[in-house]
Amino acid sequence: MGLTLTRLWSVWVARARRRRLRSRSSSQRSVARSHSDDSSSGRGSIADESMFIDASDSLWLQHTREMPILGRGSPVASLPQDLLLRIFSFLDVVSLGRAAQVSRRWHDLALHGSNWQRVDLFEFQMAIEGYVVEQMSKRTLSLFLLSSLSSLFSSSISSSIPLPLFPPPSYNYTLSRKFCLNCPHMEKLILSKCVRITDRSCESLSKNCLNLLHLNLSSCRSITNKSCEHLGEGCNRLEHIDLSYCTVSLEGVEQLVKGCPGLRHIILTYCREIDDASLKLIGKNCKRLLSLDIKGCKRVSDRGVQALSEDCCELESLSVSNCDTLTDASLKKVAAHCHSLRILEATSCSHFSDVGFQALATGCNDLQRMDLEECSLITDQTLSSLALNCPNLQSLALSHCERITDNGIRHLVGGACFETLQVLELDNCPLITDHTLEMLR
């Protein structure tokens, strides 16, 4: 932190020196004219005057370098507050925490609200004290947005960081309530893997954070349908919700989507109680849905995906990986209604075949990324259809697709997508030989 301030101070000194030199340039020119007129009067030469100016500047620079960075007599102490805040804005959160303990003035500068517009301390993995959370939330109150509040994985306090600032997995209701009360303009909150977050935290959010747009509660295993009910009642502006690995079922989904019809991104990864009725409710209430992730929701069948596809025609991203009961009927319905689809993740959907993917390639020409790992029924016919109909394809995963051969890759190489294709995964495809490598080369 001290090194950072020293460098910033050196830059400021160099700029000040240039300004001094520019201000004296006019006086040098006037001195030169006077010497040309009175060269016989015994006055010094222009060279002597220039040497004097350079020497004075050198002494001034040496003096400023020897002056302390801290303390009342330091150059930093005499700078205006706007310039000091600008300098402090370049410090990371650890340096800000240390600077806050130098003096009262530095404490106010380091904890000024302008330095805490974005709060994301994921990398530091520190524990937290409740009063610190409360103070930090109060300082962000004057801002319009608390941009990002990420979660941590460890709960140990690092001795090298004397000011703990951020919630670990032990982040609890009392602390979350303080954030909610003091940050009514918060729009984005990430509490992933904060295992002690409960439904009471979501109740506080619904009462105090009415402008919330993005909420990540993934792996908060104490979150239940009650949280969905609270969010549906108060956070009606929600656009992005991540409830991965939470204990959520049809009842919670109903409360959530009816209260938040503007949802554009819904992530329900491995929410094992999600079923066809849940997808029907999502489609009925969230007509402008852009992405849906139901990976590992094994109770979902073709009927749920078909109902969703009919209502959510703007869908751009769909993940149905490990939904092993789905068949080509789902792909056909998606192809018929979701023409804007760009991303499909279908890992381990073992009942998908060439018939479904050919229909998808024909109906969704803007496909850019496809993960077909362990779709064991597909053959070269799928690759031929993708090469012919999907010119924007950038990533294609075919791992463990054991029926793919060199001939299928030849279709890709000669197809419209070969110019855009950047990632091609072919591990554990036993029929792929050196001929494929030669074609790709």
XYZ file of C-alpha atoms in Angstrom:
441
model
C 0.000 0.000 0.000
C 2.835 2.375 0.915
C 4.610 1.523 -2.338
C 1.438 2.281 -4.301
C 1.075 5.705 -2.661
C 4.776 6.401 -3.225
C 4.421 5.739 -6.945
C 1.311 7.865 -7.195
C 3.069 10.656 -5.309
C 6.069 10.425 -7.670
C 3.747 10.810 -10.660
C 2.160 13.867 -9.050
C 5.607 15.373 -8.336
C 6.712 14.813 -11.932
C 3.611 16.562 -13.252
C 4.140 19.454 -10.844
C 7.739 19.768 -12.031
C 6.624 19.956 -15.665
C 4.159 22.690 -14.764
C 6.931 24.627 -13.012
C 9.187 24.307 -16.036
C 6.443 25.469 -18.397
C 5.699 28.472 -16.200
C 9.352 29.452 -16.261
C 9.819 29.035 -20.001
C 8.432 32.481 -20.658
C 10.769 33.979 -18.059
C 13.704 32.235 -19.735
C 12.827 33.828 -23.053
C 12.651 37.262 -21.432
C 16.025 36.652 -19.746
C 17.504 35.689 -23.112
C 16.326 38.939 -24.684
C 17.723 41.017 -21.813
C 21.094 39.302 -22.128
C 21.272 39.999 -25.853
C 20.622 43.688 -25.176
C 22.934 44.072 -22.164
C 25.651 41.516 -22.822
C 28.322 44.021 -21.833
C 26.773 44.915 -18.487
C 28.383 41.930 -16.732
C 25.175 39.993 -16.103
C 25.257 36.186 -16.273
C 24.723 34.250 -19.485
C 21.654 32.293 -20.542
C 23.491 29.054 -19.812
C 24.199 30.241 -16.259
C 20.503 31.069 -15.741
C 19.415 27.670 -17.102
C 21.890 25.911 -14.838
C 20.443 27.812 -11.890
C 16.887 26.773 -12.798
C 17.860 23.108 -13.272
C 19.738 23.119 -9.990
C 16.794 24.618 -8.129
C 14.421 22.041 -9.609
C 16.773 19.221 -8.683
C 16.975 20.487 -5.113
C 13.171 20.783 -4.979
C 12.713 17.237 -6.259
C 15.308 15.891 -3.827
C 13.543 17.712 -0.996
C 10.153 16.233 -1.890
C 11.596 12.744 -2.144
C 13.111 13.044 1.307
C 9.842 14.310 2.829
C 7.783 11.630 4.591
C 4.730 10.199 2.875
C 2.796 10.195 6.155
C 2.463 12.753 8.921
C 1.262 16.321 9.221
C 4.243 17.788 7.409
C 4.078 15.381 4.488
C 3.149 16.518 0.956
C 0.235 14.051 0.955
C -1.338 15.789 3.931
C -1.482 19.071 2.037
C -3.262 17.662 -1.024
C -6.940 18.525 -1.558
C -9.459 15.849 -0.629
C -10.642 15.257 -4.205
C -7.108 14.386 -5.278
C -6.589 12.144 -2.260
C -9.817 10.275 -2.993
C -8.630 9.817 -6.551
C -5.374 8.299 -5.260
C -7.207 6.027 -2.822
C -9.472 4.784 -5.613
C -6.511 2.851 -7.055
C -6.064 0.771 -3.879
C -7.450 -2.739 -3.489
C -9.665 -3.646 -0.572
C -6.830 -4.995 1.555
C -4.828 -1.778 1.166
C -7.935 0.260 1.927
C -8.436 -1.714 5.129
C -4.842 -1.078 6.188
C -4.943 2.592 5.219
C -8.049 3.050 7.342
C -5.961 2.331 10.440
C -3.255 4.948 9.780
C -5.078 8.032 11.039
C -8.521 9.487 11.396
C -8.279 11.342 8.103
C -7.039 8.268 6.253
C -9.794 6.253 7.898
C -12.405 8.596 6.426
C -10.700 8.587 3.023
C -10.282 4.809 2.842
C -13.869 4.108 3.890
C -15.396 6.820 1.734
C -18.412 5.496 -0.138
C -16.856 6.168 -3.553
C -14.243 3.468 -2.853
C -16.873 0.806 -2.167
C -19.113 0.909 -5.207
C -18.188 -2.667 -6.085
C -17.788 -5.122 -3.217
C -16.412 -8.482 -4.281
C -13.988 -10.070 -1.838
C -14.211 -13.643 -3.062
C -10.436 -14.001 -3.407
C -9.570 -13.024 0.142
C -11.560 -15.659 2.034
C -11.786 -13.771 5.323
C -14.083 -14.130 8.290
C -16.384 -11.337 9.284
C -17.486 -9.331 12.277
C -21.098 -8.193 12.387
C -20.301 -4.566 13.152
C -18.019 -4.367 10.096
C -20.798 -5.584 7.832
C -23.123 -3.010 9.294
C -20.616 -0.178 8.840
C -19.812 -1.191 5.268
C -23.464 -1.408 4.328
C -24.102 2.056 5.778
C -21.282 3.508 3.713
C -22.735 2.028 0.551
C -26.168 3.407 1.396
C -25.383 6.674 -0.370
C -24.715 4.800 -3.614
C -27.346 3.697 -6.062
C -25.968 0.193 -6.353
C -24.096 -2.376 -4.356
C -22.848 -4.082 -7.463
C -21.672 -7.451 -6.296
C -21.511 -9.245 -2.973
C -19.798 -12.595 -3.444
C -19.455 -15.374 -0.947
C -16.442 -17.106 0.588
C -15.445 -20.669 1.271
C -13.153 -20.486 4.328
C -13.852 -19.110 7.768
C -10.345 -18.451 9.088
C -9.109 -14.929 9.787
C -5.829 -14.051 8.117
C -3.420 -12.319 10.485
C -2.044 -10.271 7.608
C -5.441 -8.649 7.032
C -6.448 -6.796 10.181
C -9.844 -5.605 8.968
C -12.213 -8.502 8.176
C -14.925 -7.340 5.829
C -16.802 -10.197 4.216
C -19.248 -13.047 4.932
C -17.992 -16.644 4.917
C -20.238 -19.714 4.808
C -21.231 -18.818 8.379
C -22.961 -15.675 7.113
C -26.263 -15.690 9.003
C -29.640 -14.028 9.222
C -28.560 -11.169 11.517
C -25.847 -10.020 9.112
C -28.008 -10.400 6.006
C -30.761 -8.399 7.700
C -28.326 -5.545 8.327
C -27.400 -5.520 4.647
C -31.031 -5.499 3.618
C -31.915 -2.619 5.913
C -28.968 -0.470 4.857
C -28.837 -1.256 1.108
C -32.323 -0.667 -0.272
C -30.923 0.090 -3.743
C -29.010 -3.172 -4.033
C -29.540 -4.810 -7.405
C -27.132 -7.757 -7.403
C -26.480 -10.137 -4.522
C -24.395 -13.313 -4.715
C -24.552 -15.598 -1.695
C -23.482 -18.844 -3.316
C -22.415 -21.538 -0.809
C -23.300 -19.421 2.233
C -24.631 -22.506 3.945
C -26.259 -20.684 6.871
C -28.474 -18.493 4.733
C -32.088 -19.360 5.513
C -35.596 -18.382 4.506
C -35.487 -15.514 7.035
C -32.759 -13.852 4.957
C -34.980 -13.941 1.887
C -37.796 -12.487 3.963
C -35.564 -9.478 4.731
C -34.682 -9.159 1.065
C -38.326 -9.126 0.089
C -39.118 -6.358 2.587
C -36.107 -4.083 2.080
C -34.435 -4.758 -1.295
C -37.287 -4.108 -3.668
C -34.935 -3.196 -6.546
C -33.118 -6.528 -6.546
C -32.534 -7.831 -10.079
C -29.951 -10.604 -9.674
C -29.910 -13.126 -6.818
C -27.631 -16.161 -6.502
C -28.520 -18.609 -3.735
C -26.876 -21.688 -5.231
C -25.883 -24.374 -2.724
C -27.689 -22.577 0.117
C -29.265 -25.832 1.190
C -31.457 -24.285 3.873
C -33.394 -22.334 1.242
C -36.874 -23.800 0.746
C -40.185 -22.939 -0.902
C -40.718 -20.314 1.798
C -37.897 -18.217 0.298
C -39.559 -18.383 -3.110
C -42.756 -17.149 -1.532
C -40.991 -14.188 0.108
C -39.150 -13.249 -3.095
C -42.365 -13.449 -5.097
C -44.055 -11.078 -2.645
C -41.405 -8.358 -2.491
C -38.694 -8.697 -5.147
C -40.978 -8.377 -8.139
C -38.243 -6.922 -10.372
C -36.090 -10.056 -10.285
C -34.597 -11.005 -13.648
C -32.019 -13.614 -12.632
C -32.433 -16.288 -9.950
C -30.081 -19.172 -9.150
C -31.538 -21.805 -6.809
C -29.182 -24.659 -7.680
C -29.117 -27.459 -5.093
C -31.821 -25.751 -3.004
C -34.848 -27.576 -1.605
C -37.384 -26.128 -4.037
C -40.438 -27.827 -5.526
C -43.583 -27.032 -7.495
C -45.078 -24.939 -4.680
C -42.054 -22.651 -4.490
C -41.746 -22.286 -8.255
C -45.391 -21.265 -8.462
C -44.995 -18.507 -5.862
C -41.801 -17.266 -7.467
C -42.858 -17.053 -11.111
C -46.269 -15.575 -10.331
C -44.664 -12.811 -8.304
C -41.701 -12.269 -10.653
C -43.033 -12.544 -14.215
C -40.052 -10.592 -15.554
C -37.581 -13.416 -14.874
C -35.231 -13.884 -17.834
C -32.729 -16.375 -16.373
C -33.689 -19.299 -14.105
C -31.169 -21.838 -12.788
C -32.563 -24.904 -11.016
C -29.606 -27.272 -11.298
C -30.200 -30.488 -9.353
C -33.384 -29.246 -7.723
C -34.647 -32.809 -7.649
C -38.284 -31.952 -6.908
C -38.721 -29.945 -10.115
C -41.127 -31.716 -12.466
C -43.237 -31.157 -15.573
C -45.807 -29.073 -13.701
C -43.016 -26.721 -12.595
C -41.903 -26.179 -16.193
C -45.480 -25.527 -17.272
C -45.795 -22.801 -14.633
C -42.511 -21.231 -15.734
C -43.626 -21.159 -19.342
C -47.060 -19.763 -18.504
C -45.772 -16.902 -16.331
C -42.307 -16.058 -17.739
C -42.998 -15.561 -21.413
C -39.747 -13.650 -22.012
C -37.467 -16.282 -20.510
C -34.028 -16.348 -22.152
C -32.221 -19.158 -20.337
C -33.238 -22.174 -18.294
C -30.963 -24.657 -16.542
C -32.664 -27.809 -15.246
C -29.578 -30.004 -15.226
C -30.100 -33.123 -13.143
C -33.848 -32.596 -12.690
C -34.682 -36.223 -13.366
C -38.430 -35.852 -12.799
C -38.735 -33.718 -15.941
C -40.082 -35.492 -19.026
C -40.924 -34.597 -22.618
C -44.275 -33.121 -21.570
C -42.643 -30.458 -19.410
C -40.092 -29.415 -22.039
C -42.748 -29.334 -24.740
C -45.044 -27.095 -22.675
C -42.173 -24.743 -21.863
C -41.059 -24.518 -25.489
C -44.513 -23.530 -26.686
C -44.677 -20.555 -24.293
C -41.030 -19.365 -24.159
C -40.307 -18.689 -27.797
C -37.444 -16.274 -26.995
C -35.400 -18.995 -25.288
C -31.690 -18.733 -26.136
C -30.078 -21.182 -23.732
C -31.338 -24.546 -22.498
C -29.554 -27.051 -20.275
C -31.177 -30.461 -19.883
C -28.037 -32.435 -19.060
C -28.630 -35.623 -17.068
C -32.377 -35.458 -17.709
C -32.173 -39.003 -18.945
C -35.888 -39.542 -19.629
C -36.058 -36.954 -22.433
C -36.410 -38.147 -26.025
C -36.346 -36.685 -29.528
C -39.885 -35.382 -28.962
C -38.422 -32.628 -26.766
C -35.869 -31.617 -29.392
C -38.522 -31.493 -32.100
C -40.740 -29.197 -30.027
C -37.812 -26.893 -29.201
C -36.919 -26.763 -32.894
C -40.490 -25.843 -33.814
C -40.844 -22.929 -31.369
C -37.470 -21.706 -30.067
C -35.798 -20.484 -33.245
C -33.450 -18.163 -31.304
C -31.793 -21.017 -29.401
C -28.009 -20.576 -29.277
C -26.846 -22.899 -26.498
C -27.907 -26.477 -25.831
C -26.404 -28.632 -23.091
C -27.574 -32.218 -23.358
C -24.887 -34.271 -21.628
C -25.948 -37.865 -20.883
C -29.312 -37.539 -22.622
C -28.974 -41.067 -23.873
C -32.334 -41.171 -25.702
C -31.529 -38.275 -28.051
C -30.745 -39.485 -31.579
C -30.031 -38.193 -35.073
C -33.746 -37.612 -35.686
C -34.026 -35.049 -32.916
C -30.760 -33.256 -33.668
C -31.515 -33.046 -37.379
C -34.814 -31.342 -36.541
C -33.021 -29.019 -34.123
C -30.346 -28.027 -36.654
C -33.033 -27.248 -39.212
C -35.209 -25.185 -36.878
C -32.494 -23.431 -34.846
C -29.978 -22.114 -37.362
C -28.281 -19.787 -34.863
C -26.859 -22.542 -32.663
C -23.432 -21.568 -31.329
C -22.567 -24.039 -28.573
C -23.666 -27.655 -28.146
C -22.616 -30.149 -25.499
C -23.614 -33.635 -26.667
C -21.282 -35.639 -24.440
C -22.463 -39.225 -23.951
C -25.338 -38.871 -26.399
C -24.469 -42.360 -27.488
C -27.099 -42.753 -30.224
C -25.955 -39.947 -32.538
C -23.976 -40.715 -35.690
C -22.381 -38.814 -38.551
C -25.837 -37.793 -39.750
C -26.081 -35.296 -36.878
C -22.741 -33.724 -37.861
C -23.813 -33.522 -41.483
C -26.991 -31.670 -40.529
C -25.109 -29.261 -38.233
C -22.536 -28.540 -40.933
C -25.276 -27.756 -43.427
C -27.643 -25.665 -41.285
C -25.646 -24.035 -38.439
C -23.063 -21.599 -39.854
C -22.442 -19.920 -36.457
C -21.478 -23.041 -34.517
C -18.452 -22.268 -32.314
C -18.206 -25.137 -29.826
C -19.195 -28.779 -30.201
C -18.573 -31.445 -27.543
C -18.842 -35.030 -28.785
C -16.987 -36.871 -26.031
C -18.040 -40.530 -25.631
C -20.149 -40.362 -28.806
C -18.876 -43.745 -29.926
C -20.642 -43.826 -33.317
C -18.948 -40.713 -34.703
C -16.425 -41.468 -37.469
C -13.935 -39.611 -39.654
C -16.664 -39.170 -42.224
C -18.710 -37.033 -39.836
C -15.729 -34.749 -39.208
C -15.280 -34.496 -42.959
C -18.797 -33.033 -43.152
C -17.866 -30.423 -40.524
C -14.665 -29.497 -42.359
C -16.551 -28.939 -45.589
C -19.555 -27.270 -43.991
C -20.531 -23.667 -43.369
C -19.617 -23.828 -39.657
C -15.958 -24.701 -40.125
C -14.959 -21.034 -40.358
C -16.460 -20.284 -36.925
C -15.813 -23.570 -35.116
C -13.302 -23.014 -32.298
C -13.774 -25.967 -29.914
C -14.240 -29.595 -30.949
C -14.119 -32.316 -28.268
C -13.606 -35.849 -29.543
C -12.168 -37.751 -26.585
C -13.288 -41.356 -26.181
C -14.574 -41.587 -29.746
C -12.961 -44.893 -30.763
C -13.808 -44.609 -34.479
C -11.896 -41.327 -34.882
C -8.481 -41.930 -36.485
C -5.475 -39.968 -37.686
C -7.409 -39.022 -40.806
C -9.494 -36.628 -38.681
C -6.359 -34.969 -37.333
C -5.043 -34.583 -40.868
C -8.285 -32.984 -42.040
C -8.323 -30.574 -39.111
C -4.673 -29.675 -39.705
